Coordinates of C-alpha atoms and ligand atoms in Angstrom, one line a residue:
M1 CA 119.9 -5.7 189.7
A2 CA 119.7 -3.7 186.6
L3 CA 122.9 -2.1 185.5
L4 CA 121.4 1.4 185.8
D5 CA 120.3 0.7 189.3
I6 CA 123.9 -0.3 190.2
V7 CA 125.3 2.9 188.7
Y8 CA 122.6 4.8 190.6
R9 CA 123.4 3.2 194.0
Q10 CA 127.1 3.8 193.5
S11 CA 126.7 7.4 192.8
E12 CA 124.4 7.7 195.8
I13 CA 127.1 6.3 198.0
Q14 CA 129.6 8.7 196.5
N15 CA 127.3 11.6 197.1
R16 CA 126.7 10.5 200.7
K17 CA 130.5 10.2 201.3
S18 CA 131.2 13.6 199.9
S19 CA 128.5 15.1 202.0
I20 CA 130.1 14.0 205.3
V21 CA 131.5 17.0 207.0
I22 CA 133.9 16.5 209.8
R23 CA 132.4 18.5 212.7
P24 CA 134.7 18.9 215.7
R25 CA 132.4 21.7 216.7
R26 CA 129.9 19.1 218.0
L27 CA 132.0 18.7 221.1
R28 CA 132.1 22.5 221.7
T29 CA 128.4 23.0 221.7
T30 CA 127.8 23.4 225.4
P31 CA 129.9 24.3 228.4
A32 CA 129.4 20.8 229.8
L33 CA 130.6 19.1 226.6
R34 CA 133.6 21.4 226.5
A35 CA 134.5 20.7 230.1
M36 CA 134.2 16.9 229.4
V37 CA 136.8 16.9 226.7
R38 CA 139.2 19.5 228.1
E39 CA 142.7 18.1 227.9
T40 CA 144.5 20.5 230.2
E41 CA 143.0 21.9 233.3
L42 CA 144.7 24.5 235.5
N43 CA 144.4 24.0 239.2
A44 CA 145.6 26.0 242.2
R45 CA 147.7 22.9 243.2
D46 CA 149.9 23.5 240.1
L47 CA 151.1 26.9 241.4
I48 CA 153.9 28.2 243.6
Y49 CA 153.9 31.7 244.8
P50 CA 157.1 33.8 245.1
L51 CA 157.7 35.9 248.2
F52 CA 160.4 38.6 248.5
V53 CA 161.4 39.0 252.1
R54 CA 163.4 41.8 253.7
H55 CA 164.4 43.1 257.1
G56 CA 162.3 45.7 259.0
T57 CA 158.6 46.0 259.2
G58 CA 155.6 46.3 256.9
R59 CA 155.5 45.9 253.2
N60 CA 156.3 47.9 250.1
E61 CA 154.9 47.4 246.6
I62 CA 157.4 46.8 243.8
R63 CA 156.9 49.5 241.2
S64 CA 157.2 47.3 238.1
M65 CA 155.2 44.5 239.6
P66 CA 151.8 45.8 240.8
G67 CA 150.3 43.7 243.5
I68 CA 153.7 42.2 244.6
Y69 CA 155.5 43.4 247.7
Q70 CA 158.8 43.2 249.5
L71 CA 157.7 41.8 252.9
S72 CA 158.9 41.8 256.4
V73 CA 159.0 38.4 258.1
E74 CA 155.7 39.1 259.8
E75 CA 154.1 40.1 256.5
A76 CA 155.5 37.0 254.8
V77 CA 153.8 34.9 257.4
R78 CA 150.6 36.8 256.6
E79 CA 151.0 36.1 252.9
A80 CA 151.7 32.5 253.6
E81 CA 148.4 32.3 255.3
S82 CA 146.5 33.6 252.3
V83 CA 148.4 31.3 250.0
A84 CA 147.4 28.3 252.2
T85 CA 143.8 29.5 252.4
L86 CA 143.7 29.5 248.5
E87 CA 145.0 25.9 248.5
I88 CA 148.2 26.9 246.7
P89 CA 150.6 24.3 248.0
A90 CA 153.9 26.2 248.0
V91 CA 155.8 29.4 248.2
I92 CA 159.3 30.1 247.1
L93 CA 161.4 32.6 249.0
F94 CA 163.8 35.3 247.8
G95 CA 165.8 37.3 250.3
I96 CA 166.9 40.9 250.4
P97 CA 169.8 41.1 252.9
A98 CA 170.5 44.0 255.3
E99 CA 174.0 44.3 253.8
K100 CA 175.8 43.1 250.8
D101 CA 179.4 42.1 250.4
P102 CA 181.6 40.3 247.8
I103 CA 180.4 36.8 248.7
G104 CA 177.1 37.4 250.4
L105 CA 177.6 36.4 254.0
E106 CA 174.0 36.8 255.0
N107 CA 173.1 34.2 252.5
F108 CA 174.2 31.4 254.9
S109 CA 173.8 33.2 258.2
Y110 CA 171.5 31.8 260.9
D111 CA 169.8 35.1 261.2
G112 CA 169.6 35.7 257.4
I113 CA 166.3 37.1 256.2
V114 CA 165.4 33.8 254.4
Q115 CA 166.4 31.7 257.4
Q116 CA 164.2 33.8 259.7
S117 CA 161.3 33.7 257.2
V118 CA 161.5 29.9 256.7
R119 CA 161.4 29.3 260.4
A120 CA 158.5 31.7 260.9
I121 CA 156.4 30.4 258.1
K122 CA 157.0 26.7 258.9
Q123 CA 156.1 27.3 262.5
E124 CA 152.7 28.8 261.6
F125 CA 152.0 26.7 258.5
P126 CA 153.9 23.4 258.7
E127 CA 151.8 22.0 255.9
L128 CA 152.8 24.7 253.4
V129 CA 155.7 23.7 251.2
V130 CA 158.5 26.2 251.5
V131 CA 161.0 26.3 248.6
T132 CA 164.1 28.4 248.9
D133 CA 166.0 29.9 246.0
V134 CA 169.7 29.3 246.3
C135 CA 171.9 31.8 244.5
L136 CA 174.4 34.6 245.3
C137 CA 173.1 37.5 243.2
E138 CA 170.7 39.1 245.8
Y139 CA 173.5 39.0 248.4
T140 CA 176.6 40.1 246.7
D141 CA 177.6 43.8 246.4
H142 CA 178.4 43.3 242.7
G143 CA 175.1 41.6 242.0
H144 CA 176.6 38.6 240.3
C145 CA 175.6 34.9 240.9
G146 CA 179.0 33.9 242.3
V147 CA 182.5 34.7 243.5
L148 CA 184.2 36.9 240.9
N149 CA 187.6 36.4 239.3
T150 CA 189.3 39.3 241.1
G151 CA 191.5 40.1 244.1
E152 CA 192.8 37.1 246.0
H153 CA 190.9 34.6 243.8
Y154 CA 192.2 36.0 240.5
Q155 CA 193.0 33.5 237.8
P156 CA 194.8 35.0 234.9
Q157 CA 193.5 32.5 232.4
L158 CA 190.0 33.7 232.9
P159 CA 188.5 37.1 232.2
E160 CA 188.5 39.7 235.0
G161 CA 185.1 39.6 236.8
Y162 CA 184.2 36.1 235.5
V163 CA 182.0 34.2 237.9
L164 CA 184.3 31.5 239.3
N165 CA 182.5 28.2 239.2
D166 CA 184.0 25.9 241.9
A167 CA 184.6 28.7 244.5
T168 CA 180.9 29.5 244.1
L169 CA 179.8 25.9 244.6
E170 CA 181.2 25.9 248.1
I171 CA 179.1 28.9 249.0
L172 CA 175.9 27.5 247.4
S173 CA 176.3 24.3 249.4
R174 CA 176.6 26.3 252.7
V175 CA 173.5 28.3 251.7
A176 CA 171.5 25.1 251.0
V177 CA 172.5 23.5 254.3
S178 CA 171.6 26.6 256.2
H179 CA 168.1 26.7 254.5
A180 CA 167.7 23.0 255.4
E181 CA 168.5 23.7 259.0
C182 CA 165.7 26.2 259.1
G183 CA 163.2 23.7 257.9
A184 CA 163.0 24.4 254.1
D185 CA 161.1 21.7 252.2
I186 CA 162.8 22.0 248.8
I187 CA 166.1 23.6 247.8
A188 CA 166.1 25.3 244.5
P189 CA 169.5 26.3 243.1
S190 CA 169.2 28.9 240.4
G191 CA 172.7 30.0 239.6
M192 CA 173.4 27.8 236.6
M193 CA 176.8 26.8 237.9
D194 CA 178.3 23.6 236.6
G195 CA 178.0 20.8 239.2
M196 CA 175.7 22.8 241.5
V197 CA 173.2 20.0 242.0
A198 CA 175.9 17.4 242.8
S199 CA 177.7 19.8 245.2
I200 CA 174.5 20.7 247.0
R201 CA 173.3 17.1 247.1
T202 CA 176.6 16.0 248.7
A203 CA 176.5 18.8 251.3
L204 CA 172.8 18.1 252.2
D205 CA 173.5 14.3 252.5
S206 CA 176.6 14.7 254.6
N207 CA 174.6 17.0 257.0
G208 CA 171.8 14.5 257.4
Y209 CA 169.4 16.0 254.9
E210 CA 169.4 13.1 252.4
N211 CA 165.6 13.3 252.2
L212 CA 165.4 17.0 251.2
P213 CA 164.6 17.3 247.5
I214 CA 166.4 19.6 245.0
L215 CA 164.4 21.5 242.4
S216 CA 167.1 22.6 240.0
Y217 CA 166.7 25.6 237.7
S218 CA 168.2 23.3 235.1
V219 CA 167.5 25.5 232.1
K220 CA 167.7 29.2 232.8
Y221 CA 168.1 31.6 229.9
A222 CA 169.9 35.0 229.9
S223 CA 166.6 36.6 229.4
S224 CA 165.5 40.2 229.1
L225 CA 162.4 39.4 231.1
Y226 CA 164.0 39.5 234.6
G227 CA 164.0 43.3 234.9
P228 CA 161.2 43.7 237.4
F229 CA 162.5 40.8 239.6
R230 CA 165.9 42.6 239.8
E231 CA 164.1 45.6 241.1
A232 CA 162.1 43.5 243.5
A233 CA 165.2 41.6 244.8
Q234 CA 167.6 44.5 244.4
G235 CA 169.9 42.2 242.5
V236 CA 170.9 44.2 239.4
P237 CA 174.5 43.4 238.4
K238 CA 176.7 46.4 238.9
F239 CA 178.5 45.7 235.6
G240 CA 178.2 43.2 232.7
D241 CA 175.6 40.5 232.4
R242 CA 175.0 36.9 233.2
K243 CA 175.7 35.4 229.8
S244 CA 178.7 33.4 231.0
H245 CA 176.4 31.1 233.0
Q246 CA 172.8 31.6 231.9
M247 CA 171.9 30.1 228.5
D248 CA 171.7 31.7 225.1
P249 CA 168.0 32.2 224.1
G250 CA 168.7 30.5 220.7
N251 CA 169.6 27.2 222.2
V252 CA 167.4 24.2 223.0
R253 CA 169.7 21.1 222.4
E254 CA 171.9 22.6 225.1
A255 CA 168.9 22.7 227.4
L256 CA 168.5 19.0 227.1
R257 CA 172.2 18.5 228.0
E258 CA 171.8 20.7 231.1
V259 CA 168.8 18.7 232.2
A260 CA 170.5 15.3 231.6
T261 CA 173.5 16.6 233.7
D262 CA 171.2 17.7 236.5
I263 CA 169.4 14.4 236.6
E264 CA 172.8 12.6 236.7
E265 CA 173.8 14.8 239.6
G266 CA 170.7 13.9 241.6
A267 CA 168.1 16.6 240.8
D268 CA 164.6 15.6 242.0
M269 CA 162.7 18.2 240.0
L270 CA 163.5 20.3 237.0
M271 CA 162.7 23.8 235.9
V272 CA 162.7 25.9 232.8
K273 CA 163.0 29.7 233.2
P274 CA 161.4 31.9 231.7
A275 CA 158.2 30.1 230.7
L276 CA 156.2 31.9 228.1
H277 CA 158.9 32.6 225.5
Y278 CA 160.3 29.1 226.1
L279 CA 157.2 26.9 225.7
D280 CA 159.0 24.8 223.1
V281 CA 161.8 24.2 225.6
I282 CA 159.3 23.1 228.3
Y283 CA 157.8 20.7 225.7
R284 CA 161.2 19.3 224.7
V285 CA 162.2 18.7 228.3
R286 CA 158.9 17.1 229.1
E287 CA 159.2 14.8 226.1
S288 CA 162.8 13.9 226.7
F289 CA 162.7 13.4 230.5
P290 CA 159.1 12.4 231.3
E291 CA 160.2 10.7 234.5
L292 CA 160.9 13.9 236.6
P293 CA 158.4 16.6 237.7
L294 CA 158.9 19.7 235.7
G295 CA 158.5 23.3 236.8
A296 CA 158.3 26.5 234.8
Y297 CA 159.0 30.0 236.0
N298 CA 156.5 32.5 234.7
V299 CA 158.9 35.4 235.3
S300 CA 158.5 39.0 236.4
G301 CA 158.6 40.4 232.9
E302 CA 155.9 38.1 231.8
Y303 CA 153.8 39.2 234.8
A304 CA 154.5 42.9 234.2
M305 CA 153.4 42.7 230.6
L306 CA 150.0 41.3 231.4
K307 CA 149.6 43.6 234.4
A308 CA 150.4 46.7 232.3
A309 CA 148.0 45.7 229.5
A310 CA 145.3 45.0 232.1
Q311 CA 145.8 48.3 233.8
N312 CA 145.4 50.0 230.5
G313 CA 142.2 48.1 229.9
W314 CA 143.6 46.5 226.8
I315 CA 143.0 42.9 227.9
D316 CA 140.7 41.0 230.3
E317 CA 143.3 40.2 233.0
A318 CA 141.6 37.1 234.5
K319 CA 141.1 35.5 231.1
A320 CA 144.6 36.4 229.8
V321 CA 146.3 35.1 233.0
L322 CA 144.4 31.8 233.1
E323 CA 145.1 31.3 229.4
T324 CA 148.7 32.0 229.9
L325 CA 149.1 29.6 232.8
T326 CA 147.2 27.0 231.0
S327 CA 149.5 27.3 228.0
I328 CA 152.5 26.7 230.3
K329 CA 150.9 23.6 231.7
R330 CA 149.8 22.4 228.3
A331 CA 153.4 22.7 227.1
G332 CA 154.3 20.1 229.8
A333 CA 155.0 21.9 233.1
D334 CA 153.6 20.2 236.2
L335 CA 154.3 23.2 238.4
I336 CA 154.3 26.9 237.6
I337 CA 156.0 29.5 239.7
T338 CA 154.0 32.6 239.1
Y339 CA 153.3 36.0 240.7
H340 CA 149.7 35.6 239.4
A341 CA 149.2 32.6 241.7
K342 CA 147.0 34.2 244.3
E343 CA 144.7 35.9 241.8
A344 CA 144.7 32.9 239.5
A345 CA 143.6 30.7 242.4
E346 CA 140.8 33.1 243.2
W347 CA 139.6 33.2 239.6
L348 CA 139.8 29.4 239.3
R349 CA 137.3 29.2 242.2
Q350 CA 134.7 31.4 240.4
Ligands
ZN1 ZN1 171.7 34.5 240.6

Protein backbone atom coordinates (compact mmCIF):
# COMPACT_ATOMS: atom_id res chain seq x y z
CA MET A 1 0.00 0.00 0.00
CA ALA A 2 1.37 3.34 -0.97
CA LEU A 3 2.29 5.65 1.83
CA LEU A 4 -0.26 8.19 0.73
CA ASP A 5 -2.98 5.56 0.84
CA ILE A 6 -2.04 4.64 4.40
CA VAL A 7 -2.17 8.28 5.50
CA TYR A 8 -5.50 8.65 3.76
CA ARG A 9 -7.00 5.56 5.47
CA GLN A 10 -5.76 6.69 8.88
CA SER A 11 -7.33 10.09 8.52
CA GLU A 12 -10.57 8.46 7.37
CA ILE A 13 -10.64 6.33 10.53
CA GLN A 14 -9.94 9.44 12.58
CA ASN A 15 -12.79 11.25 10.85
CA ARG A 16 -15.18 8.38 11.41
CA LYS A 17 -14.25 8.23 15.07
CA SER A 18 -14.80 11.91 15.60
CA SER A 19 -18.14 11.72 13.82
CA ILE A 20 -19.53 9.18 16.31
CA VAL A 21 -22.05 10.97 18.49
CA ILE A 22 -23.25 9.25 21.62
CA ARG A 23 -27.02 9.24 21.26
CA PRO A 24 -28.87 8.27 24.47
CA ARG A 25 -31.95 9.77 22.83
CA ARG A 26 -32.29 6.63 20.68
CA LEU A 27 -33.85 4.84 23.65
CA ARG A 28 -36.27 7.70 24.25
CA THR A 29 -37.76 7.73 20.77
CA THR A 30 -41.09 6.02 21.45
CA PRO A 31 -43.23 5.37 24.53
CA ALA A 32 -42.61 1.63 24.14
CA LEU A 33 -38.83 2.06 24.14
CA ARG A 34 -39.00 4.39 27.12
CA ALA A 35 -41.12 1.89 29.03
CA MET A 36 -38.66 -0.92 28.23
CA VAL A 37 -35.71 0.88 29.78
CA ARG A 38 -37.49 2.53 32.72
CA GLU A 39 -35.47 1.83 35.85
CA THR A 40 -37.96 2.81 38.54
CA GLU A 41 -41.65 2.17 38.19
CA LEU A 42 -44.15 3.31 40.75
CA ASN A 43 -46.92 0.88 41.68
CA ALA A 44 -49.95 1.08 43.94
CA ARG A 45 -48.35 -1.80 45.88
CA ASP A 46 -45.63 0.61 47.03
CA LEU A 47 -48.08 2.85 48.86
CA ILE A 48 -49.52 3.08 52.37
CA TYR A 49 -52.49 5.37 53.00
CA PRO A 50 -52.78 7.26 56.33
CA LEU A 51 -56.16 7.43 58.08
CA PHE A 52 -57.04 9.84 60.89
CA VAL A 53 -59.70 8.31 63.10
CA ARG A 54 -61.84 10.07 65.70
CA HIS A 55 -64.89 9.42 67.85
CA GLY A 56 -68.38 10.33 66.70
CA THR A 57 -69.96 10.08 63.29
CA GLY A 58 -69.25 11.25 59.76
CA ARG A 59 -66.11 12.87 58.45
CA ASN A 60 -64.63 16.34 58.35
CA GLU A 61 -62.07 17.64 55.91
CA ILE A 62 -58.76 18.90 57.25
CA ARG A 63 -58.38 22.53 56.19
CA SER A 64 -54.68 22.37 55.31
CA MET A 65 -54.94 18.94 53.64
CA PRO A 66 -57.63 19.12 50.94
CA GLY A 67 -59.09 15.68 50.26
CA ILE A 68 -58.01 14.24 53.63
CA TYR A 69 -60.51 13.76 56.46
CA GLN A 70 -60.84 12.98 60.11
CA LEU A 71 -62.98 9.85 60.05
CA SER A 72 -65.39 8.07 62.33
CA VAL A 73 -64.83 4.32 62.70
CA GLU A 74 -67.57 3.67 60.17
CA GLU A 75 -66.03 6.13 57.70
CA ALA A 76 -62.58 4.61 58.25
CA VAL A 77 -63.96 1.23 57.21
CA ARG A 78 -65.41 2.88 54.11
CA GLU A 79 -62.02 4.41 53.29
CA ALA A 80 -60.36 1.04 53.88
CA GLU A 81 -62.68 -0.41 51.27
CA SER A 82 -61.67 2.13 48.63
CA VAL A 83 -58.00 1.59 49.52
CA ALA A 84 -58.40 -2.16 49.04
CA THR A 85 -60.28 -1.67 45.77
CA LEU A 86 -57.37 0.40 44.45
CA GLU A 87 -54.98 -2.43 45.37
CA ILE A 88 -53.10 -0.31 47.87
CA PRO A 89 -51.90 -2.94 50.35
CA ALA A 90 -51.92 -1.01 53.62
CA VAL A 91 -53.26 1.80 55.75
CA ILE A 92 -51.62 3.44 58.76
CA LEU A 93 -53.84 4.68 61.57
CA PHE A 94 -53.55 7.83 63.67
CA GLY A 95 -56.01 8.38 66.49
CA ILE A 96 -57.64 11.49 67.88
CA PRO A 97 -58.81 10.62 71.40
CA ALA A 98 -62.01 11.79 73.09
CA GLU A 99 -59.99 13.27 75.94
CA LYS A 100 -56.36 14.10 76.53
CA ASP A 101 -54.35 13.83 79.75
CA PRO A 102 -50.67 13.99 80.81
CA ILE A 103 -49.81 10.43 79.71
CA GLY A 104 -52.55 9.69 77.18
CA LEU A 105 -54.68 6.97 78.77
CA GLU A 106 -56.86 6.35 75.70
CA ASN A 107 -53.72 5.37 73.79
CA PHE A 108 -53.73 1.91 75.38
CA SER A 109 -57.41 1.53 76.21
CA TYR A 110 -59.46 -1.33 74.78
CA ASP A 111 -62.03 1.18 73.55
CA GLY A 112 -59.48 3.66 72.24
CA ILE A 113 -60.29 5.07 68.85
CA VAL A 114 -57.41 3.27 67.11
CA GLN A 115 -58.28 -0.01 68.84
CA GLN A 116 -61.91 0.27 67.69
CA SER A 117 -60.84 1.14 64.16
CA VAL A 118 -58.34 -1.69 63.84
CA ARG A 119 -60.96 -4.23 64.94
CA ALA A 120 -63.57 -2.80 62.57
CA ILE A 121 -61.25 -2.64 59.54
CA LYS A 122 -59.74 -6.08 60.11
CA GLN A 123 -63.19 -7.59 60.48
CA GLU A 124 -64.33 -6.24 57.10
CA PHE A 125 -61.02 -6.42 55.22
CA PRO A 126 -58.81 -9.06 56.80
CA GLU A 127 -56.43 -8.96 53.83
CA LEU A 128 -55.68 -5.25 54.18
CA VAL A 129 -52.50 -4.61 56.16
CA VAL A 130 -53.23 -2.33 59.10
CA VAL A 131 -50.23 -0.45 60.47
CA THR A 132 -50.62 1.48 63.71
CA ASP A 133 -48.59 4.51 64.64
CA VAL A 134 -47.34 4.31 68.22
CA CYS A 135 -46.56 7.61 69.95
CA LEU A 136 -47.99 9.76 72.73
CA CYS A 137 -48.30 13.18 71.11
CA GLU A 138 -51.88 12.87 69.83
CA TYR A 139 -53.04 11.65 73.24
CA THR A 140 -51.27 13.88 75.74
CA ASP A 141 -52.79 17.18 76.88
CA HIS A 142 -49.39 18.89 76.47
CA GLY A 143 -48.98 17.47 72.95
CA HIS A 144 -45.53 16.00 73.54
CA CYS A 145 -44.33 12.55 72.52
CA GLY A 146 -43.74 11.28 76.04
CA VAL A 147 -43.98 11.69 79.78
CA LEU A 148 -42.71 15.13 80.78
CA ASN A 149 -40.13 15.96 83.41
CA THR A 150 -42.51 17.61 85.82
CA GLY A 151 -44.57 16.90 88.93
CA GLU A 152 -44.01 13.49 90.52
CA HIS A 153 -41.56 12.39 87.81
CA TYR A 154 -39.37 15.50 88.14
CA GLN A 155 -35.64 14.87 87.75
CA PRO A 156 -33.62 17.97 88.68
CA GLN A 157 -30.68 17.07 86.44
CA LEU A 158 -32.91 17.37 83.35
CA PRO A 159 -34.68 20.46 82.01
CA GLU A 160 -38.26 21.11 83.17
CA GLY A 161 -40.64 19.76 80.52
CA TYR A 162 -38.01 17.43 78.98
CA VAL A 163 -39.51 14.24 77.52
CA LEU A 164 -38.44 11.45 79.89
CA ASN A 165 -37.14 8.56 77.83
CA ASP A 166 -37.52 5.43 79.94
CA ALA A 167 -40.84 6.38 81.55
CA THR A 168 -42.17 6.90 78.02
CA LEU A 169 -40.93 3.48 76.86
CA GLU A 170 -43.23 1.76 79.34
CA ILE A 171 -46.27 3.51 77.89
CA LEU A 172 -45.21 2.88 74.28
CA SER A 173 -44.96 -0.82 75.06
CA ARG A 174 -48.47 -0.88 76.53
CA VAL A 175 -49.80 0.93 73.45
CA ALA A 176 -48.09 -1.52 71.09
CA VAL A 177 -49.49 -4.55 72.93
CA SER A 178 -53.00 -3.07 72.95
CA HIS A 179 -52.78 -2.52 69.17
CA ALA A 180 -51.56 -6.09 68.76
CA GLU A 181 -54.52 -7.38 70.76
CA CYS A 182 -56.89 -5.67 68.31
CA GLY A 183 -55.32 -7.34 65.30
CA ALA A 184 -52.85 -4.74 64.01
CA ASP A 185 -50.50 -6.21 61.39
CA ILE A 186 -47.51 -3.91 61.86
CA ILE A 187 -46.53 -1.73 64.83
CA ALA A 188 -44.89 1.56 63.86
CA PRO A 189 -43.29 3.46 66.76
CA SER A 190 -42.68 7.09 65.76
CA GLY A 191 -41.54 8.81 68.94
CA MET A 192 -37.74 8.68 68.42
CA MET A 193 -37.22 7.51 72.01
CA ASP A 194 -33.95 5.68 72.66
CA GLY A 195 -34.56 1.96 73.06
CA MET A 196 -38.16 2.12 71.81
CA VAL A 197 -37.79 -0.79 69.38
CA ALA A 198 -36.17 -3.09 71.97
CA SER A 199 -38.76 -2.19 74.56
CA ILE A 200 -41.72 -2.76 72.23
CA ARG A 201 -40.16 -5.98 70.85
CA THR A 202 -39.78 -7.36 74.36
CA ALA A 203 -43.34 -6.42 75.30
CA LEU A 204 -44.81 -7.93 72.13
CA ASP A 205 -42.79 -11.14 72.52
CA SER A 206 -43.72 -11.63 76.15
CA ASN A 207 -47.40 -11.24 75.25
CA GLY A 208 -47.30 -13.85 72.50
CA TYR A 209 -46.87 -11.49 69.54
CA GLU A 210 -43.41 -12.58 68.52
CA ASN A 211 -44.53 -12.71 64.89
CA LEU A 212 -45.76 -9.14 64.74
CA PRO A 213 -43.34 -6.93 62.76
CA ILE A 214 -42.08 -3.51 63.84
CA LEU A 215 -41.74 -0.73 61.30
CA SER A 216 -39.59 1.79 63.11
CA TYR A 217 -39.58 5.49 62.32
CA SER A 218 -35.82 5.11 62.64
CA VAL A 219 -34.91 8.49 61.20
CA LYS A 220 -37.38 11.25 61.94
CA TYR A 221 -36.32 14.84 61.63
CA ALA A 222 -37.54 17.86 63.60
CA SER A 223 -39.10 19.17 60.41
CA SER A 224 -41.16 22.24 59.59
CA LEU A 225 -43.28 20.10 57.27
CA TYR A 226 -45.50 18.46 59.90
CA GLY A 227 -47.82 21.45 60.35
CA PRO A 228 -50.90 20.15 58.49
CA PHE A 229 -50.58 16.75 60.23
CA ARG A 230 -50.68 18.42 63.61
CA GLU A 231 -53.89 20.13 62.60
CA ALA A 232 -55.25 16.79 61.36
CA ALA A 233 -54.25 14.84 64.47
CA GLN A 234 -54.74 17.74 66.87
CA GLY A 235 -51.27 17.14 68.23
CA VAL A 236 -49.67 20.59 68.35
CA PRO A 237 -47.28 20.80 71.33
CA LYS A 238 -48.62 23.30 73.88
CA PHE A 239 -45.10 24.67 74.40
CA GLY A 240 -41.60 24.12 73.04
CA ASP A 241 -40.72 21.80 70.19
CA ARG A 242 -39.56 18.22 69.55
CA LYS A 243 -35.88 18.89 69.02
CA SER A 244 -34.81 16.92 72.09
CA HIS A 245 -35.81 13.66 70.40
CA GLN A 246 -36.34 14.28 66.66
CA MET A 247 -33.21 14.74 64.56
CA ASP A 248 -31.53 17.91 63.42
CA PRO A 249 -32.11 18.44 59.66
CA GLY A 250 -28.37 18.97 59.12
CA ASN A 251 -27.42 15.44 60.16
CA VAL A 252 -27.05 12.30 58.10
CA ARG A 253 -24.28 10.29 59.81
CA GLU A 254 -26.46 10.33 62.91
CA ALA A 255 -29.27 8.87 60.79
CA LEU A 256 -27.12 5.84 60.03
CA ARG A 257 -26.44 5.42 63.74
CA GLU A 258 -30.17 5.55 64.51
CA VAL A 259 -30.84 2.90 61.87
CA ALA A 260 -28.03 0.62 63.06
CA THR A 261 -29.40 0.86 66.60
CA ASP A 262 -32.94 0.02 65.50
CA ILE A 263 -31.74 -3.01 63.56
CA GLU A 264 -29.82 -4.23 66.60
CA GLU A 265 -32.95 -3.77 68.70
CA GLY A 266 -34.98 -5.92 66.31
CA ALA A 267 -36.69 -3.57 63.84
CA ASP A 268 -38.10 -5.45 60.84
CA MET A 269 -38.58 -2.42 58.61
CA LEU A 270 -37.08 1.06 58.62
CA MET A 271 -38.43 4.49 57.83
CA VAL A 272 -37.14 7.94 56.98
CA LYS A 273 -39.43 10.92 57.64
CA PRO A 274 -39.97 13.36 55.90
CA ALA A 275 -39.22 12.08 52.40
CA LEU A 276 -38.79 14.78 49.79
CA HIS A 277 -36.28 17.02 51.54
CA TYR A 278 -34.40 13.95 52.76
CA LEU A 279 -33.92 11.92 49.58
CA ASP A 280 -30.18 11.80 50.25
CA VAL A 281 -30.91 10.27 53.67
CA ILE A 282 -33.17 7.65 52.06
CA TYR A 283 -30.39 6.90 49.59
CA ARG A 284 -27.74 6.63 52.32
CA VAL A 285 -29.89 4.33 54.46
CA ARG A 286 -30.69 2.16 51.43
CA GLU A 287 -26.98 1.88 50.53
CA SER A 288 -25.82 1.20 54.09
CA PHE A 289 -28.58 -1.23 55.12
CA PRO A 290 -29.82 -2.92 51.95
CA GLU A 291 -31.07 -5.97 53.84
CA LEU A 292 -34.14 -4.34 55.43
CA PRO A 293 -37.26 -2.97 53.74
CA LEU A 294 -37.22 0.81 53.82
CA GLY A 295 -40.22 3.11 54.04
CA ALA A 296 -40.40 6.86 53.54
CA TYR A 297 -43.08 9.19 54.85
CA ASN A 298 -44.20 11.75 52.27
CA VAL A 299 -45.46 14.07 55.01
CA SER A 300 -48.40 16.45 55.27
CA GLY A 301 -46.40 19.58 54.38
CA GLU A 302 -45.15 17.92 51.20
CA TYR A 303 -48.73 17.00 50.36
CA ALA A 304 -50.05 20.49 51.14
CA MET A 305 -47.46 22.18 48.91
CA LEU A 306 -48.43 20.15 45.84
CA LYS A 307 -52.15 20.48 46.60
CA ALA A 308 -51.91 24.26 46.96
CA ALA A 309 -49.97 24.65 43.73
CA ALA A 310 -52.41 22.35 41.92
CA GLN A 311 -55.44 24.22 43.24
CA ASN A 312 -53.94 27.42 41.93
CA GLY A 313 -53.46 25.82 38.53
CA TRP A 314 -49.69 26.25 38.78
CA ILE A 315 -48.76 22.60 38.25
CA ASP A 316 -50.33 19.52 36.70
CA GLU A 317 -51.21 17.67 39.90
CA ALA A 318 -51.22 14.10 38.59
CA LYS A 319 -47.86 14.47 36.85
CA ALA A 320 -46.27 16.29 39.78
CA VAL A 321 -47.50 13.75 42.32
CA LEU A 322 -46.38 10.71 40.31
CA GLU A 323 -42.99 12.33 39.67
CA THR A 324 -42.61 13.11 43.37
CA LEU A 325 -43.48 9.58 44.46
CA THR A 326 -41.21 8.10 41.80
CA SER A 327 -38.32 10.23 43.08
CA ILE A 328 -38.82 8.83 46.58
CA LYS A 329 -38.79 5.27 45.25
CA ARG A 330 -35.78 5.99 43.03
CA ALA A 331 -33.89 7.29 46.08
CA GLY A 332 -34.33 3.83 47.62
CA ALA A 333 -37.66 3.59 49.41
CA ASP A 334 -39.59 0.32 49.01
CA LEU A 335 -42.72 1.73 50.63
CA ILE A 336 -44.14 5.24 50.67
CA ILE A 337 -46.63 6.48 53.23
CA THR A 338 -48.50 9.18 51.35
CA TYR A 339 -51.75 11.15 51.47
CA HIS A 340 -51.65 11.04 47.66
CA ALA A 341 -51.96 7.22 47.71
CA LYS A 342 -55.57 6.91 46.55
CA GLU A 343 -55.32 9.49 43.80
CA ALA A 344 -51.92 8.21 42.73
CA ALA A 345 -53.26 4.65 42.49
CA GLU A 346 -56.08 5.92 40.26
CA TRP A 347 -53.69 7.87 38.03
CA LEU A 348 -51.40 4.85 37.75
CA ARG A 349 -54.32 2.85 36.32
CA GLN A 350 -54.90 5.33 33.50
ZN1 LIG B 1 -45.01 11.93 68.71
